Tab-separated table of N, CA and C in Angstrom:
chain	number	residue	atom	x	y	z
A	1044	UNK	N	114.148	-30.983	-57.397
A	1044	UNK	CA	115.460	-30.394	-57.451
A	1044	UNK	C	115.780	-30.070	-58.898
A	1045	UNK	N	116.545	-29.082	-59.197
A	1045	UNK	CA	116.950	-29.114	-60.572
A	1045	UNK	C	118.341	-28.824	-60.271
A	1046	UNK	N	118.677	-29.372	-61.796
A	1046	UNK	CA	119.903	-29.820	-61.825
A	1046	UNK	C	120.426	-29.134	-63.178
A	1047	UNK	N	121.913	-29.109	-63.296
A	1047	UNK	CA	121.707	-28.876	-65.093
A	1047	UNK	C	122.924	-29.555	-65.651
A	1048	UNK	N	122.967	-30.447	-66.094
A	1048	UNK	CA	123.538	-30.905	-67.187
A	1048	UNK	C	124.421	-30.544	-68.568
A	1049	UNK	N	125.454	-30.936	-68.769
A	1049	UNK	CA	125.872	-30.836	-69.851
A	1049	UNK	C	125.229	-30.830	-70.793
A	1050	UNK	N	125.230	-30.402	-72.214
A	1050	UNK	CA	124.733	-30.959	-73.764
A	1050	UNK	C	125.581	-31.513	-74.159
A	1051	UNK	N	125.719	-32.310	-75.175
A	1051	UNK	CA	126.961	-33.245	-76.029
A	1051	UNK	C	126.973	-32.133	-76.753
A	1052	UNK	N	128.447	-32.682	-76.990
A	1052	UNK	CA	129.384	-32.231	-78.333
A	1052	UNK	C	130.012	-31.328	-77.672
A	1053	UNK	N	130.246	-30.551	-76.775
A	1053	UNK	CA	131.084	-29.127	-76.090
A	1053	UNK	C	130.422	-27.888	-77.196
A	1054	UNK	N	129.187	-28.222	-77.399
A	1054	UNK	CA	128.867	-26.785	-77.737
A	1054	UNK	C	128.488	-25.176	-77.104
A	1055	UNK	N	128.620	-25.793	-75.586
A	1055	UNK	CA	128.254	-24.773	-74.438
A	1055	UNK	C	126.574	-24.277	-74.280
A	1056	UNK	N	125.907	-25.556	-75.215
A	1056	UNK	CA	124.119	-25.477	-74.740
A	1056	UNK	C	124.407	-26.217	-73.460
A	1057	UNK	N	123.269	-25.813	-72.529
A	1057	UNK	CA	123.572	-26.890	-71.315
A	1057	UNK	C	121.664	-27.243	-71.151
A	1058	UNK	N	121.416	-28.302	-71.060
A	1058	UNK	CA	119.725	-28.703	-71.018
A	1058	UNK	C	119.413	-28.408	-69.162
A	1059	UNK	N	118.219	-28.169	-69.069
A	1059	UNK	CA	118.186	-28.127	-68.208
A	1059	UNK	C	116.551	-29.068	-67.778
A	1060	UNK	N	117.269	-30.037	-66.248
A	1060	UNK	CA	116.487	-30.656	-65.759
A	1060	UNK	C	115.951	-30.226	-64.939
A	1061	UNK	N	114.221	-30.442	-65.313
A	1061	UNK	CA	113.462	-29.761	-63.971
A	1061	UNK	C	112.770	-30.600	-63.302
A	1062	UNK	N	112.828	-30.943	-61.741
A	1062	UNK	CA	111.673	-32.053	-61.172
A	1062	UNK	C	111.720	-31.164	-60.067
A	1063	UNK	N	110.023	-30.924	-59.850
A	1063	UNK	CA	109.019	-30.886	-58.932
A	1063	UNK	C	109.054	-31.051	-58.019
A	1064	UNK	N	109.773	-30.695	-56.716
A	1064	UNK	CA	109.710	-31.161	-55.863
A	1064	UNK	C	108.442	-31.667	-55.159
A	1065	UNK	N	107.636	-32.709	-54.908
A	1065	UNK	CA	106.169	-32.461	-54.339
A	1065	UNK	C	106.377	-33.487	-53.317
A	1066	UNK	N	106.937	-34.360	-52.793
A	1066	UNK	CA	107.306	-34.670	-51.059
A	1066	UNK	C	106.955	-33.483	-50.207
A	1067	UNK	N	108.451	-32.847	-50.325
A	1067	UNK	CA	108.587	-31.875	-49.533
A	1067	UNK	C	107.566	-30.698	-49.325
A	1068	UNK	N	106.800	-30.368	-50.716
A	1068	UNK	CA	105.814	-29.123	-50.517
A	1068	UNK	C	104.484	-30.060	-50.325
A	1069	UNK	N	104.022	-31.404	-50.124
A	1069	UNK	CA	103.345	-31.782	-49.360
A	1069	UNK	C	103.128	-31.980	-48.092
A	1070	UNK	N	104.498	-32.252	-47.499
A	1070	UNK	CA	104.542	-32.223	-46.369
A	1070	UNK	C	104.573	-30.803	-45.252
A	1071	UNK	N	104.955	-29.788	-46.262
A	1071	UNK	CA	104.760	-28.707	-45.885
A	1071	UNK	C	103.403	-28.155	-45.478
A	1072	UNK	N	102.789	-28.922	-46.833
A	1072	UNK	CA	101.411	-28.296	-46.601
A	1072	UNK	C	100.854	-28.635	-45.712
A	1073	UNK	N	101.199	-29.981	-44.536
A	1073	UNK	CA	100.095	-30.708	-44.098
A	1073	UNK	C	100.610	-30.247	-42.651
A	1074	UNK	N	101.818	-29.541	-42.798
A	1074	UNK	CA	102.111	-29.186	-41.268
A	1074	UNK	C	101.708	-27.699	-41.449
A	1075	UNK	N	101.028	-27.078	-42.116
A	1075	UNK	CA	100.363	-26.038	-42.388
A	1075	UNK	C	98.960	-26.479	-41.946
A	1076	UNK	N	98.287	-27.314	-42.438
A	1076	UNK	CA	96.900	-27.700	-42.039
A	1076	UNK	C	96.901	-27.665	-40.791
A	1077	UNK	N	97.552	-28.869	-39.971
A	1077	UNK	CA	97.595	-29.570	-38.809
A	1077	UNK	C	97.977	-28.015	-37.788
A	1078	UNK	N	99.019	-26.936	-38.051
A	1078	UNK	CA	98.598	-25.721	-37.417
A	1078	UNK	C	97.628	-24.934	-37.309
A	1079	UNK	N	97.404	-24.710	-38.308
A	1079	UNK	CA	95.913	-24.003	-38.478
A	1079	UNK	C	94.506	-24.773	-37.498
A	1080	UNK	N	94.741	-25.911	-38.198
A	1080	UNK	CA	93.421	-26.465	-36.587
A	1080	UNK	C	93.599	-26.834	-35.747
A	1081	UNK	N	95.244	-26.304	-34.739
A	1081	UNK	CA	95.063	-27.022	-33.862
A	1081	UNK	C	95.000	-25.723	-33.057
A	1082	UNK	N	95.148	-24.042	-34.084
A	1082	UNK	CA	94.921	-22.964	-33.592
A	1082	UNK	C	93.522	-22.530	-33.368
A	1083	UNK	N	93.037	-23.185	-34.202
A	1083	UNK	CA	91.848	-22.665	-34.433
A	1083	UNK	C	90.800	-23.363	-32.853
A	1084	UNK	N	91.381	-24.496	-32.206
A	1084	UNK	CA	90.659	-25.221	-31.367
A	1084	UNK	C	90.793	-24.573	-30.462
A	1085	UNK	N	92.794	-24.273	-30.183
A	1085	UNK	CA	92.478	-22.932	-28.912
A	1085	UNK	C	92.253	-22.032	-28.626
A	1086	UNK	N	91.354	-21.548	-30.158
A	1086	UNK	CA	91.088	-19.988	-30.053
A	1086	UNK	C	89.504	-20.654	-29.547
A	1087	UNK	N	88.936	-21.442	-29.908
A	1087	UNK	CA	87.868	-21.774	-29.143
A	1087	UNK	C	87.659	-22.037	-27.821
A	1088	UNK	N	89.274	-22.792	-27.604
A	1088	UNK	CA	88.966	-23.198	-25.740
A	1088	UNK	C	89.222	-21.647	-25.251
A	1089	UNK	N	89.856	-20.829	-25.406
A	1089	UNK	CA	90.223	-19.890	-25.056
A	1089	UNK	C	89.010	-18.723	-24.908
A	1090	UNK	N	87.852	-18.895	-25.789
A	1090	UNK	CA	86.543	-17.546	-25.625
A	1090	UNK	C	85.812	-17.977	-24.200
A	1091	UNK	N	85.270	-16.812	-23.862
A	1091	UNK	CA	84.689	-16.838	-22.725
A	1091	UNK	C	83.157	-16.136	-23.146
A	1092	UNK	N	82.314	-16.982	-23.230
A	1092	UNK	CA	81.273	-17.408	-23.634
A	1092	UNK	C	80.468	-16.431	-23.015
A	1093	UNK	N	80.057	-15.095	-23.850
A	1093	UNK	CA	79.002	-14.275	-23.030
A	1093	UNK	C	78.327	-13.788	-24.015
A	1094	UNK	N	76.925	-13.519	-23.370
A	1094	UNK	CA	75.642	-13.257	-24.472
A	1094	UNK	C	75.933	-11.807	-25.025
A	1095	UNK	N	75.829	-11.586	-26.477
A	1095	UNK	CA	75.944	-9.851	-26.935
A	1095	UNK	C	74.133	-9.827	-27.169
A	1096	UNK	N	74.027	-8.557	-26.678
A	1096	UNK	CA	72.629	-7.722	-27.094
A	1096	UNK	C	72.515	-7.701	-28.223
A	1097	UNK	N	72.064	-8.123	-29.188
A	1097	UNK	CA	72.185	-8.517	-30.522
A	1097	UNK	C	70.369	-8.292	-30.996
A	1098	UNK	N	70.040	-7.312	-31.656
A	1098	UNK	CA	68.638	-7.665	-32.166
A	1098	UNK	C	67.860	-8.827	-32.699
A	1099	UNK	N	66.842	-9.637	-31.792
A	1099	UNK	CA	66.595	-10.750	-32.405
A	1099	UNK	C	64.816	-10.706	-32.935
A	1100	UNK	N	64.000	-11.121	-32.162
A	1100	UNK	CA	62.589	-11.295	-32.980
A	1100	UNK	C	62.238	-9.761	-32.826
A	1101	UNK	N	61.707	-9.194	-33.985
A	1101	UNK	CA	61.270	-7.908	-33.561
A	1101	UNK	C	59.603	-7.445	-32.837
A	1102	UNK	N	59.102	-8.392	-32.517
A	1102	UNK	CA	57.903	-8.673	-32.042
A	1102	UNK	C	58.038	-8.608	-30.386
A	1103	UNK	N	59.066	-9.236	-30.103
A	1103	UNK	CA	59.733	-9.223	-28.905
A	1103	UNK	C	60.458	-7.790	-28.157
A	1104	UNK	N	60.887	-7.365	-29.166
A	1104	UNK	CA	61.218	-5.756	-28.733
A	1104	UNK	C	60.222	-4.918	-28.193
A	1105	UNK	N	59.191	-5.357	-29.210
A	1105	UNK	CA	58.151	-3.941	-28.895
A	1105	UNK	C	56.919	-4.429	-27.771
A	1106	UNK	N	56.824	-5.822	-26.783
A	1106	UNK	CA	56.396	-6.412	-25.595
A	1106	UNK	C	57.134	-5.318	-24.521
A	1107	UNK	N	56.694	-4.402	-23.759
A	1107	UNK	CA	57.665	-4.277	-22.225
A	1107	UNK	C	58.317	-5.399	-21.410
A	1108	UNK	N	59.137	-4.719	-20.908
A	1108	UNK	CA	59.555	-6.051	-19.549
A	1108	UNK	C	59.591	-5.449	-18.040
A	1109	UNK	N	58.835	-5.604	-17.332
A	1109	UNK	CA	58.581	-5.734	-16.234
A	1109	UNK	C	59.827	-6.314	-15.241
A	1110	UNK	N	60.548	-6.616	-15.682
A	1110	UNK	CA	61.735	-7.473	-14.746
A	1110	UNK	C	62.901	-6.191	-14.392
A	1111	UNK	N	63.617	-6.250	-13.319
A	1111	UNK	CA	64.660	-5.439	-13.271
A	1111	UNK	C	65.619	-6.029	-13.852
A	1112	UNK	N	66.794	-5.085	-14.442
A	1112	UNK	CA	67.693	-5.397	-15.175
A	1112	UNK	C	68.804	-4.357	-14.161
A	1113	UNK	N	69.322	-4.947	-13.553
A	1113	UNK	CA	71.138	-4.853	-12.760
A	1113	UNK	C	71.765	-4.181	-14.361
A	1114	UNK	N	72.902	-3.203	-13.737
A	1114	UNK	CA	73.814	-2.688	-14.666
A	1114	UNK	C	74.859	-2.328	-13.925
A	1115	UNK	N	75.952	-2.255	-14.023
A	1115	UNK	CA	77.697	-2.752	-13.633
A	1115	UNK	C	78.390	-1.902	-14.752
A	1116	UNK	N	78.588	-0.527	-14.453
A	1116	UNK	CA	79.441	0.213	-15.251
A	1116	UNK	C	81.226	0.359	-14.561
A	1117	UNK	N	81.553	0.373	-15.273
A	1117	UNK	CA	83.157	0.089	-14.622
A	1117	UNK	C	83.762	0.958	-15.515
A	1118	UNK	N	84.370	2.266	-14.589
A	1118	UNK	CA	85.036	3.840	-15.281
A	1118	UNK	C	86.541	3.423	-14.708
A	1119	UNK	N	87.579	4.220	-15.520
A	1119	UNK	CA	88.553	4.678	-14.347
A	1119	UNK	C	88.841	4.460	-12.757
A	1120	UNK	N	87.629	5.444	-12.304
A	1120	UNK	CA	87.954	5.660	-10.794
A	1120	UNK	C	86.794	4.677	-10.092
A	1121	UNK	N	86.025	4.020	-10.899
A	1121	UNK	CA	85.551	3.328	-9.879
A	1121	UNK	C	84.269	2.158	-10.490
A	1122	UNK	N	83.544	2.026	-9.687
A	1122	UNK	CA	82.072	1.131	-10.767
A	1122	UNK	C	80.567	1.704	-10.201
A	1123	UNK	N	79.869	1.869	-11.076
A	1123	UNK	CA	78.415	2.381	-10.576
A	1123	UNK	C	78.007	1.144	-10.700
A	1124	UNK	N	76.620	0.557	-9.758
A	1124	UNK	CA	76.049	-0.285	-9.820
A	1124	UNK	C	74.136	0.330	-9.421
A	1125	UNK	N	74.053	-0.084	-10.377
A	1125	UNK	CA	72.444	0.700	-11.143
A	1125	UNK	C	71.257	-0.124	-11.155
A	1126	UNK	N	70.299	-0.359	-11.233
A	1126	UNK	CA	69.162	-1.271	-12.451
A	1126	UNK	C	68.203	0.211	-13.125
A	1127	UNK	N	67.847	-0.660	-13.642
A	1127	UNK	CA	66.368	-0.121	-14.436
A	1127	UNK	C	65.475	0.747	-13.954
A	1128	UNK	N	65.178	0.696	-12.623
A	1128	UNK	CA	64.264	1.203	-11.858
A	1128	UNK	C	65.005	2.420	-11.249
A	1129	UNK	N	65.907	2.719	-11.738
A	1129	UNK	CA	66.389	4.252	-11.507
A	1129	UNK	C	67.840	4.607	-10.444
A	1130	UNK	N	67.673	3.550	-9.793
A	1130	UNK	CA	68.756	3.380	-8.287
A	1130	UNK	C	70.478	2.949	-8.852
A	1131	UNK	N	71.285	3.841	-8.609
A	1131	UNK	CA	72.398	3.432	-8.511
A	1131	UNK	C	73.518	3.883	-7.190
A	1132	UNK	N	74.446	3.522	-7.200
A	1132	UNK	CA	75.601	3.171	-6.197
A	1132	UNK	C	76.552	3.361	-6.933
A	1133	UNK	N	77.944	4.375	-5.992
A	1133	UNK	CA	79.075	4.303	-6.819
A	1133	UNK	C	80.008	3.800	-5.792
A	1134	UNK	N	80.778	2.753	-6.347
A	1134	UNK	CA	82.115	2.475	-5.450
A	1134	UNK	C	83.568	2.884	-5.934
A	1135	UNK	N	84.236	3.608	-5.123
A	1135	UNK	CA	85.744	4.255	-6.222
A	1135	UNK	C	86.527	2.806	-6.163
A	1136	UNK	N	87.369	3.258	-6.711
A	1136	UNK	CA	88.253	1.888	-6.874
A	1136	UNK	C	89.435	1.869	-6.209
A	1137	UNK	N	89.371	2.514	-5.487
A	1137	UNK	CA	90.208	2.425	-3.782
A	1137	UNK	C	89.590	1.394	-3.280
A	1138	UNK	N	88.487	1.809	-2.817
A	1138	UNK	CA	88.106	0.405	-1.953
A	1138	UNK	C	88.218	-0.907	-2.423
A	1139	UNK	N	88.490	-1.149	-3.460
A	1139	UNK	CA	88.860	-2.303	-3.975
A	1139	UNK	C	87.319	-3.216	-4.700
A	1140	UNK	N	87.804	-4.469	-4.909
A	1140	UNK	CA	86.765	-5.519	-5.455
A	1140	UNK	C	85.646	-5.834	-4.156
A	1141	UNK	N	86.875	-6.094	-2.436
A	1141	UNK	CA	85.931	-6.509	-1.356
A	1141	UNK	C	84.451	-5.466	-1.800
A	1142	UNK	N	84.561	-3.996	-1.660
A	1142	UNK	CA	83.299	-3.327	-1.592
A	1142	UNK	C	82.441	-3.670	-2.731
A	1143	UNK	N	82.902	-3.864	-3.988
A	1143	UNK	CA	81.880	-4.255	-5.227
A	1143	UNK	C	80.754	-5.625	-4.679
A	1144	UNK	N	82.165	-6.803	-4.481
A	1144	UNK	CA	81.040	-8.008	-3.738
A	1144	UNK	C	80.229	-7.896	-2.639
A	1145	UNK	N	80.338	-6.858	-1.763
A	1145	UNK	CA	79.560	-6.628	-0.738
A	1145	UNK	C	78.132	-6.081	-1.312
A	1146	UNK	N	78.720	-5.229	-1.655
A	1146	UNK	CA	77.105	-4.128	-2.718
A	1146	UNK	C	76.577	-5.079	-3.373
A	1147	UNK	N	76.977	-6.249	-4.284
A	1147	UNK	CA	76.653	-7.118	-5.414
A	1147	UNK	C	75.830	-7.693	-4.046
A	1148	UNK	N	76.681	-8.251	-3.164
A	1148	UNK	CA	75.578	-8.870	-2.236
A	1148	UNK	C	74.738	-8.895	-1.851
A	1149	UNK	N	74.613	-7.627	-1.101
A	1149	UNK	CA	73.332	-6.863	-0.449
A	1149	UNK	C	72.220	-6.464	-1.790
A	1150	UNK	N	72.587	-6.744	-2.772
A	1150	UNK	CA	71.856	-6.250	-4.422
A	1150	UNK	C	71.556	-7.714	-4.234
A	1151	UNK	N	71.770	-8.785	-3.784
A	1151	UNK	CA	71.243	-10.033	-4.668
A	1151	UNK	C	70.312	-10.280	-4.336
A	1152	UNK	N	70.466	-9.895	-2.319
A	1152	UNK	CA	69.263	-10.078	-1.717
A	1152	UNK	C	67.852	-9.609	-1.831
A	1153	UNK	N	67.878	-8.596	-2.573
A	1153	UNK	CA	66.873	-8.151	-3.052
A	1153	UNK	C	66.228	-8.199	-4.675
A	1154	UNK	N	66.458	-8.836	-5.418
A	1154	UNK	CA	65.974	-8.645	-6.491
A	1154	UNK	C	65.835	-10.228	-6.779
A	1155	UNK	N	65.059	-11.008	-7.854
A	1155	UNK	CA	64.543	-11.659	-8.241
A	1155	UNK	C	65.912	-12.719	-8.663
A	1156	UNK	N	65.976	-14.200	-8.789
A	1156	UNK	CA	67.032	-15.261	-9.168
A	1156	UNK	C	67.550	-14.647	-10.834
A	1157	UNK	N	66.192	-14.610	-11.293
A	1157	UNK	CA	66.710	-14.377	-13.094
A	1157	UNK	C	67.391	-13.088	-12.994
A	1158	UNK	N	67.576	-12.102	-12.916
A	1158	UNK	CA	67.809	-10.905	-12.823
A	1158	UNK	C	69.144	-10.794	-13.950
A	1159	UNK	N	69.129	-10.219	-14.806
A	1159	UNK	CA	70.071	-10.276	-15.250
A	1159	UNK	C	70.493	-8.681	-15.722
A	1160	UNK	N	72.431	-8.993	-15.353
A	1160	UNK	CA	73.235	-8.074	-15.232
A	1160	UNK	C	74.033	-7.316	-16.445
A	1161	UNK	N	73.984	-6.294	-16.756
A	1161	UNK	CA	74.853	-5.556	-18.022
A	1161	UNK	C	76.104	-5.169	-17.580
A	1162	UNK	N	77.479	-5.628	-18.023
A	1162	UNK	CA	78.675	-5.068	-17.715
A	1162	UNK	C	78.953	-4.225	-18.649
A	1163	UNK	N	79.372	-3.059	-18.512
A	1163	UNK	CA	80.349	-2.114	-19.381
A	1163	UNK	C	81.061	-1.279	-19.286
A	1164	UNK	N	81.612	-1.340	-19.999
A	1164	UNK	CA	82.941	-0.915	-19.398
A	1164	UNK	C	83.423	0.237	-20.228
A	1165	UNK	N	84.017	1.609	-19.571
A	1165	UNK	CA	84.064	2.813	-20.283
A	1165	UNK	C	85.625	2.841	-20.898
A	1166	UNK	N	86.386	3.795	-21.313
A	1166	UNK	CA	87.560	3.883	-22.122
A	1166	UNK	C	88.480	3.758	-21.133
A	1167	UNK	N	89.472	3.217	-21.241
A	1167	UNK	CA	90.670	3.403	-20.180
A	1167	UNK	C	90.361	1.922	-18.877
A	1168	UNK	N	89.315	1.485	-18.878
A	1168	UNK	CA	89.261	0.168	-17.808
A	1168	UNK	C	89.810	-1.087	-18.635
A	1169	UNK	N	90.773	-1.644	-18.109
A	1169	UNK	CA	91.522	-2.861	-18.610
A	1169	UNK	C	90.734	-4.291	-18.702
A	1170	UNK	N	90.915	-4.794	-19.733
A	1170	UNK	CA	90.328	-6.150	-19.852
A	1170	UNK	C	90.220	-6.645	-18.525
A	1171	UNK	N	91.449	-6.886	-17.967
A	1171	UNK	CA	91.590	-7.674	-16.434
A	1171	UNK	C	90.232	-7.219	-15.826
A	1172	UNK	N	90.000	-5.411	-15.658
A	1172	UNK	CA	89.266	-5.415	-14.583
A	1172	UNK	C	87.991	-5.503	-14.905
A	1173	UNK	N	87.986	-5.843	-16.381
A	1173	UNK	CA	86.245	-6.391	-16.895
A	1173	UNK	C	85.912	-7.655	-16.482
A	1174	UNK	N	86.948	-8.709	-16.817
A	1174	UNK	CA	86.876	-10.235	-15.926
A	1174	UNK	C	86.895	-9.951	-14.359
A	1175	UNK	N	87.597	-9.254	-13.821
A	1175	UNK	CA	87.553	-9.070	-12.443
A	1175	UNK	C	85.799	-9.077	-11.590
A	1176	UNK	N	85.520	-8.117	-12.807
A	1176	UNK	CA	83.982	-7.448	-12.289
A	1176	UNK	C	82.594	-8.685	-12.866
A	1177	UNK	N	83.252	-9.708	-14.066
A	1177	UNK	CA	82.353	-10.625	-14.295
A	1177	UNK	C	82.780	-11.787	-12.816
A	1178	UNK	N	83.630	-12.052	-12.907
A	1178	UNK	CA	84.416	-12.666	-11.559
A	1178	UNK	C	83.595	-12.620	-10.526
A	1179	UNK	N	83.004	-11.350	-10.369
A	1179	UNK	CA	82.918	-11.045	-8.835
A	1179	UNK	C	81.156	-11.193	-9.074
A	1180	UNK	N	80.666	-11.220	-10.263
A	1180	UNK	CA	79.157	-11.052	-9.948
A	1180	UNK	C	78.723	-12.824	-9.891
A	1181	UNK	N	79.632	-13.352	-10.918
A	1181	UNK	CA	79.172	-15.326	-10.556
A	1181	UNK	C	79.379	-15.544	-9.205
A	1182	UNK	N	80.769	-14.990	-8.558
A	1182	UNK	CA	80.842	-15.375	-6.958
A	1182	UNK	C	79.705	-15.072	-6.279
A	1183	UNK	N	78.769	-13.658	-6.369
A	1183	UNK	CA	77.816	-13.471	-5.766
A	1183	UNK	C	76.591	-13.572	-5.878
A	1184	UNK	N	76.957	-14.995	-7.161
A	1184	UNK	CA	75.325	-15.824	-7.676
A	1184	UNK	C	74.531	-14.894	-8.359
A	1185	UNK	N	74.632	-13.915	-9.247
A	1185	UNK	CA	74.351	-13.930	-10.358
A	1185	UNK	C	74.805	-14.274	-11.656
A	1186	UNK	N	73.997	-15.098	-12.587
A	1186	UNK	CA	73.961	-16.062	-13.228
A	1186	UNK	C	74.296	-15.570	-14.811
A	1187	UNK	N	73.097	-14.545	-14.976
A	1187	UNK	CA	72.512	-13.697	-15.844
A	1187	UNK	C	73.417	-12.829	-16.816
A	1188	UNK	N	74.486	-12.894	-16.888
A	1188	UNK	CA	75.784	-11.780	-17.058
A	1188	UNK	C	75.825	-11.527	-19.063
A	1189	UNK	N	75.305	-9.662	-18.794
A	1189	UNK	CA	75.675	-9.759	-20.777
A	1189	UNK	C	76.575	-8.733	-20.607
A	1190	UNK	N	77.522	-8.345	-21.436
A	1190	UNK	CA	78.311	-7.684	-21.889
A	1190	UNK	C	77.738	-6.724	-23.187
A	1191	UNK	N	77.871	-5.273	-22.407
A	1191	UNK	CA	77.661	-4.400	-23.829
A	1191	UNK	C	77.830	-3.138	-23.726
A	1192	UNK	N	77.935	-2.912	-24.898
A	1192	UNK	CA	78.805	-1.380	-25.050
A	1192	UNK	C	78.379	-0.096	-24.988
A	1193	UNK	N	76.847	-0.764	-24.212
A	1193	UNK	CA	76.242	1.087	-23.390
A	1193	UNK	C	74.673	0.737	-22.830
A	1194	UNK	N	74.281	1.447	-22.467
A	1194	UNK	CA	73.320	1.004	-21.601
A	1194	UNK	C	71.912	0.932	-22.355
């Protein structure tokens, strides 16, 4: 706090006292800390944990893969459901999610346990209906699920 004081004699100097407040801007600080990590924990509980296509051994790139790879494009009006091997399916988005899990279904039955699926999602499809469409491929036991921003 500072304060200010008279000088002797009535000469109209006035001294001035200065103290530090450091309680208060300690305690400030520590309810500054104690926010910061207790944000930082629910920005962790809060991610939803999915693999990015990320370049890793480059030795590994240039091996083929023989495996089918499922792909889950989600537009506007509806979702194509594709793999590798050339075959896709379009469902509009009238028919809703029921027709996606049906197709996802009849897709599970045929292709291999590992199989793993690419979601992506074009301009204008809402977060919601990107979880919607990861949603719907764990319900129909695929496991495999990456997220990425083109095919």
């Amino acid at each position: 706090m500072a304060t200010m004081q008279v000088g002797g004699g009535g000469h109209g100097k006035r001294a001035v006292d200065h103290e530090i407040p450091l309680i208060p801007f300690i305690d400030l600080l520590l309810c500054c800390v104690m926010f910061l990590l207790v944000t930082a924990v629910w920005n962790r509980l809060a991610q939803i944990s999915t693999p990015l296509d990320a370049p890793g051994n480059p030795s590994a790139l240039a091996t083929p893969d023989d495996r089918e790879t499922l792909y889950l494009r989600l537009t506007p009006e509806g979702f194509e459901l594709g793999s590798s091997l050339g075959d896709h399916s379009d469902i509009a988005r009238d028919e809703g999610l029921a027709s996606l899990r049906q197709a996802l279904t009849e897709r599970r039955a045929h292709v291999a346990p590992s199989t793993e699926v690419a979601v992506m999602a074009d301009d204008g499809v809402s977060y919601a209906g990107v979880i919607e469409a990861i949603d719907a491929l764990a319900g129909t036991g695929f496991d495999r699920v990456a997220v990425r921003d083109r095919q």
